[in-house]
C-alpha positions as a Python dict, from the first residue, in 0.01 Angstrom:
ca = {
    (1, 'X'): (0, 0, 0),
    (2, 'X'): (290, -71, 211),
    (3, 'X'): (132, 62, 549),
    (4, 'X'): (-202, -122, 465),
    (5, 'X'): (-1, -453, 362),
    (6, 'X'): (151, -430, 737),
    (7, 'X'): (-190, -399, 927),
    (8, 'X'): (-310, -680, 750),
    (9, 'X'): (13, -924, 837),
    (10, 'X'): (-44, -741, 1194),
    (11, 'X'): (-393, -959, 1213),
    (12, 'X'): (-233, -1273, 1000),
    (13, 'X'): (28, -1260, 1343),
    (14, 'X'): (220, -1343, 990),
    (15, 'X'): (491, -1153, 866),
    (16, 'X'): (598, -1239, 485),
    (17, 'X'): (959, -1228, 405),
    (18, 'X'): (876, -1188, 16),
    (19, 'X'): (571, -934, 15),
    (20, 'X'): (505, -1010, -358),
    (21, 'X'): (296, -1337, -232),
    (22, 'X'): (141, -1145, -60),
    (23, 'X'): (41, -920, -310),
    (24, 'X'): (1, -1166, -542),
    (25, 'X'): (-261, -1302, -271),
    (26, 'X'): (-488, -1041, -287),
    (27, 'X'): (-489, -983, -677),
    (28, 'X'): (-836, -1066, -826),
    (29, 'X'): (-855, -1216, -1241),
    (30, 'X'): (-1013, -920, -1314),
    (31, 'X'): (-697, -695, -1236),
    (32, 'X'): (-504, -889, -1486),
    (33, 'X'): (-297, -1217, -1608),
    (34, 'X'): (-72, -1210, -1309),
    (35, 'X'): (-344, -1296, -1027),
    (36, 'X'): (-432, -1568, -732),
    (37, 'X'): (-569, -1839, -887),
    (38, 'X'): (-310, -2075, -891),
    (39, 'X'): (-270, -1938, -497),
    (40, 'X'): (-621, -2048, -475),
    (41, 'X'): (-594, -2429, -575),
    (42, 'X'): (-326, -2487, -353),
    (43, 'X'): (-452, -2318, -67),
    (44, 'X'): (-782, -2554, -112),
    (45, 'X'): (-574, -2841, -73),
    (46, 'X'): (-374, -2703, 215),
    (47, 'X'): (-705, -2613, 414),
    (48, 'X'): (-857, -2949, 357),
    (49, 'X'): (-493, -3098, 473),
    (50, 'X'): (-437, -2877, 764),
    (51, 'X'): (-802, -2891, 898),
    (52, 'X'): (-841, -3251, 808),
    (53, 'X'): (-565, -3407, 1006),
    (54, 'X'): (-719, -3133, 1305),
    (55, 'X'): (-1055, -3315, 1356),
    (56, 'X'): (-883, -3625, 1340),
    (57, 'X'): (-620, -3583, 1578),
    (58, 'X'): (-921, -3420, 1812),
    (59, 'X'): (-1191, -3639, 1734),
    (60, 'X'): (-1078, -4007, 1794),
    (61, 'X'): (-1376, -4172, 1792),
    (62, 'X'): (-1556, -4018, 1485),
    (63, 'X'): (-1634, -4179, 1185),
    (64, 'X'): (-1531, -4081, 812),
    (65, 'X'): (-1860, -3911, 749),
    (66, 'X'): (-1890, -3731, 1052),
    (67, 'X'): (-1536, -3563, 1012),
    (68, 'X'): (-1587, -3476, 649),
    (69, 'X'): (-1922, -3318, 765),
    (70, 'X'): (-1713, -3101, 1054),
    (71, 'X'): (-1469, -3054, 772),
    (72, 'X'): (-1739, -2916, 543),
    (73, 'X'): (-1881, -2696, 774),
    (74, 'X'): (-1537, -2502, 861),
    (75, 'X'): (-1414, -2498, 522),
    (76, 'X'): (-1672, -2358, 275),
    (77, 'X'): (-1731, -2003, 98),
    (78, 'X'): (-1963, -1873, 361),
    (79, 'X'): (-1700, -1986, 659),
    (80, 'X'): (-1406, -1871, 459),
    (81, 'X'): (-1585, -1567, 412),
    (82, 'X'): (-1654, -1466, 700),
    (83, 'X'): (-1250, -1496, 766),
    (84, 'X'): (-1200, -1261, 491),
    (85, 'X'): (-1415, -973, 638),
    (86, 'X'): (-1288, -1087, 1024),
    (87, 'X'): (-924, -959, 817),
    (88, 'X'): (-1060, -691, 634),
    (89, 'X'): (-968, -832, 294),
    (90, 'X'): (-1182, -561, 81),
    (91, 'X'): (-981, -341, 184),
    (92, 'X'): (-698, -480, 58),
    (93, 'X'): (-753, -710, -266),
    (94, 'X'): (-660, -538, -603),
    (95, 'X'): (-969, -581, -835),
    (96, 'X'): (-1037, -470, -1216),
    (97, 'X'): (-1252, -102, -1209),
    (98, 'X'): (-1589, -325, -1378),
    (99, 'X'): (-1551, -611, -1056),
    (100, 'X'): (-1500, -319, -773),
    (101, 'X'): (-1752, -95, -870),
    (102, 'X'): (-2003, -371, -848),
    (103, 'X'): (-1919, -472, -534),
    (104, 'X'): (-1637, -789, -587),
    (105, 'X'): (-1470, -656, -296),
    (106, 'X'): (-1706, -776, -57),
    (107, 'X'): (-1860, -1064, -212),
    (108, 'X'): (-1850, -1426, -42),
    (109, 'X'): (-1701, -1582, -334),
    (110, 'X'): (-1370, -1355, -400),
    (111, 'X'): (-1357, -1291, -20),
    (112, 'X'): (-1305, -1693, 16),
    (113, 'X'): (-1073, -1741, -261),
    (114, 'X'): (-873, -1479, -146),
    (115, 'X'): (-827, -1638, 164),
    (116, 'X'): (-768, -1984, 2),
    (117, 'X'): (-469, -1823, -160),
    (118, 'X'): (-354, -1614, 167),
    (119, 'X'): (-320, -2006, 283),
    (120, 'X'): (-122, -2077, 6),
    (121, 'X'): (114, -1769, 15),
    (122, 'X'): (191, -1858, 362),
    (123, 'X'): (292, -2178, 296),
    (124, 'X'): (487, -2083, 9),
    (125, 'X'): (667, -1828, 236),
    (126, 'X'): (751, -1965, 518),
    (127, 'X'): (693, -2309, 502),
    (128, 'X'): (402, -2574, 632),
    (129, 'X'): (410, -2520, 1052),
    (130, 'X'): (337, -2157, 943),
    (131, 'X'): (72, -2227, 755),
    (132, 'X'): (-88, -2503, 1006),
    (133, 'X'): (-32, -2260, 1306),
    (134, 'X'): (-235, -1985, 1064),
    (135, 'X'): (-529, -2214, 991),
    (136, 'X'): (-530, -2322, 1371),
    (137, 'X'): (-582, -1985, 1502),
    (138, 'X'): (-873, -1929, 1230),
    (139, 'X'): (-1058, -2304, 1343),
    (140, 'X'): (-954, -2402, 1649),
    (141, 'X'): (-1248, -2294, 1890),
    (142, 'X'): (-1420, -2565, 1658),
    (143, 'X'): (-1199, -2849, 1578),
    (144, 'X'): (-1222, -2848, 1913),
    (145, 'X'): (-1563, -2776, 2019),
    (146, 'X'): (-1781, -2943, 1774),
    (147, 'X'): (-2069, -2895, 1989),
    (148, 'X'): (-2065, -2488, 1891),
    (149, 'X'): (-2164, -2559, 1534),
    (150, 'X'): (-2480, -2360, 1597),
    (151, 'X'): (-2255, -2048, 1680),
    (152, 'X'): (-2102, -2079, 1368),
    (153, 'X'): (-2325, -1899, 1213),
    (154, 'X'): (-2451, -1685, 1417),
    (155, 'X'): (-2306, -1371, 1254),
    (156, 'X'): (-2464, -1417, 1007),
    (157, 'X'): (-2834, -1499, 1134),
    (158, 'X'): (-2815, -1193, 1356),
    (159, 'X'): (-2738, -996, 1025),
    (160, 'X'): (-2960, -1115, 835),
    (161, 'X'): (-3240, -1059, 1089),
    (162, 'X'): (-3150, -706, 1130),
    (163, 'X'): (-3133, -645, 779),
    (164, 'X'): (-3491, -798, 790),
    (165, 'X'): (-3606, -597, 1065),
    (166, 'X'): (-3495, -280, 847),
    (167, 'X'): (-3232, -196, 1183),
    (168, 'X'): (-2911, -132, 1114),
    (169, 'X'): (-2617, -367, 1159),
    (170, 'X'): (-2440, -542, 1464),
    (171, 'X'): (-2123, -395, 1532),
    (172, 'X'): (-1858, -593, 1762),
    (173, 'X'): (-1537, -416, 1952),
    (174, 'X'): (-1305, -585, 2106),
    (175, 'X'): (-1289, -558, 2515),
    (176, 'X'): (-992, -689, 2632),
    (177, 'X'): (-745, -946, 2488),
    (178, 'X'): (-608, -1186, 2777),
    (179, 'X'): (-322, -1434, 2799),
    (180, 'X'): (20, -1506, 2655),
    (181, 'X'): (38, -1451, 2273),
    (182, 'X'): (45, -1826, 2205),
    (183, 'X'): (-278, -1902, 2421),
    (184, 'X'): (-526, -1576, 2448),
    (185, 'X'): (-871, -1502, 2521),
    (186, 'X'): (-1061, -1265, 2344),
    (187, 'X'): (-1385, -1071, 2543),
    (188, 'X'): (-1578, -917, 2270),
    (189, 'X'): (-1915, -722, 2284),
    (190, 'X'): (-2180, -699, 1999),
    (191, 'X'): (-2441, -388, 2028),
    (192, 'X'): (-2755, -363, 1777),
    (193, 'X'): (-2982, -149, 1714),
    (194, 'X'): (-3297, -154, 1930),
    (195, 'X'): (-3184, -386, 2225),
    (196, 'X'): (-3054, -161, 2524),
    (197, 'X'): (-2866, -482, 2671),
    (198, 'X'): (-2497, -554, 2500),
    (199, 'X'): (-2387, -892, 2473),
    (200, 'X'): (-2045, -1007, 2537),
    (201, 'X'): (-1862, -1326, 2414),
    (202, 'X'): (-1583, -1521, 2472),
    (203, 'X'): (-1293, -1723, 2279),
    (204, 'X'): (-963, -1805, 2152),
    (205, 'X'): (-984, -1607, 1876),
    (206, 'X'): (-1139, -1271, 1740),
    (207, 'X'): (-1415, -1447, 1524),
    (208, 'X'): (-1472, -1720, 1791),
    (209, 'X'): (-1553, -1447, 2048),
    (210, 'X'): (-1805, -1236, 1834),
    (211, 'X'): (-1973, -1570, 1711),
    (212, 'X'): (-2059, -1634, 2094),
    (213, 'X'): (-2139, -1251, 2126),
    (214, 'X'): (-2374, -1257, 1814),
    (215, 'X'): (-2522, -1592, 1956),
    (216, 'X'): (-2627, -1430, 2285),
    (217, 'X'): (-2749, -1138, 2098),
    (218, 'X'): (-2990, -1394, 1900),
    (219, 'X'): (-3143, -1502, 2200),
    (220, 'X'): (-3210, -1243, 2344),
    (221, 'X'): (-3349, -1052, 2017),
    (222, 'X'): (-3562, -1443, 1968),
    (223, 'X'): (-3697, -1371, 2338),
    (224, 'X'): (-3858, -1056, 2217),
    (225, 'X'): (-3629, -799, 2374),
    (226, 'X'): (-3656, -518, 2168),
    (227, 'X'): (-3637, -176, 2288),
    (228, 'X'): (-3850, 114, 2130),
}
């Protein structure tokens, strides 16, 4: 637990000084009385905070409704989500035997509280520029970019069309990771099944990058390129 704790602060780039928020984190109702969901509350609030006062430090000239609607889009269960799995949460949340075995560890629901309340044990642990620097790398590439909504979710509209197609699914692998820690650039390529071209993508973070890999990957699959 200890060694698989430290990979997963290794992709936070956040190191806990009291593990047991961590762990508390990651521990599902169904494992028992001592679980996340007060983590989870709090974290809601933080992420609506810390994401909030984001678009509307970048975004001057929008209106009420168009921020909440950016807000929205970053900070829901299928966006949240998709954080979990970019972290590998599954693999580390503690779940009762019933809630495992039927697949809780990888479902959008627990995958997005659990981040809620990874939020939250940051902040509790060290404080709240730790936790806004945390949520920053995670949103960024779109606080900043509104404009790459579409990519958004592209992950999971190439996924789901492979899964329709009955081909198996994307994989992404990191290429090269460029730049000081505090501003990199992440080249990452997505392969598929059935299309002989791989895509690459760029961004400032991990998820950002495969998003504009899977995009490029969509149009090309769209355009009918699929190899026999």
């Amino acid at each position: 637990m200890t060694a698989d704790l430290a990979k997963l602060q290794t992709l936070l780039a956040y190191h806990f000084k009291n593990t047991q928020l961590l762990k508390l984190a990651l521990t599902h109702r169904s494992f028992g009385a001592d679980n996340n969901e007060r983590l989870e509350f709090l974290g809601d609030a933080l992420l609506d905070l810390i994401v909030g006062e984001s678009l509307f430090n970048h975004h001057s000239a929008a209106d009420e409704g168009s921020l909440s609607r950016m807000r929205s889009s970053m900070v829901n269960k299928s966006a949240l989500a998709g954080i979990g799995r970019e972290l590998n949460l599954g693999e580390h949340m503690l779940l009762g035997a019933g809630e495992l075995k039927s697949g809780g560890n990888s479902r959008d629901s627990i995958l997005a509280d659990t981040v809620e309340a990874l939020v939250a044990a940051v902040y509790l642990d060290g404080g709240l520029a730790a936790c806004q620097k945390l949520v920053d790398a995670w949103t960024r590439e779109f606080v900043r970019n509104p404009e790459t909504r579409q990519i958004k979710d592209a992950k999971t509209r190439l996924q789901e069309k492979m899964q329709a197609s009955g081909r198996g699914l994307p994989s992404y692998h990191v290429l090269a990771i460029e730049g000081d820690a505090h501003a990199q650039r992440f080249l990452v390529e997505c392969r598929v099944e059935g299309l002989e071209r791989v895509h690459q993508g760029r961004g400032s973070s991990k998820r950002a990058a495969e998003q504009q890999a899977a995009l490029e990957t969509l149009k090309s699959l769209e355009s009918g390129y699929y190899s026999e």
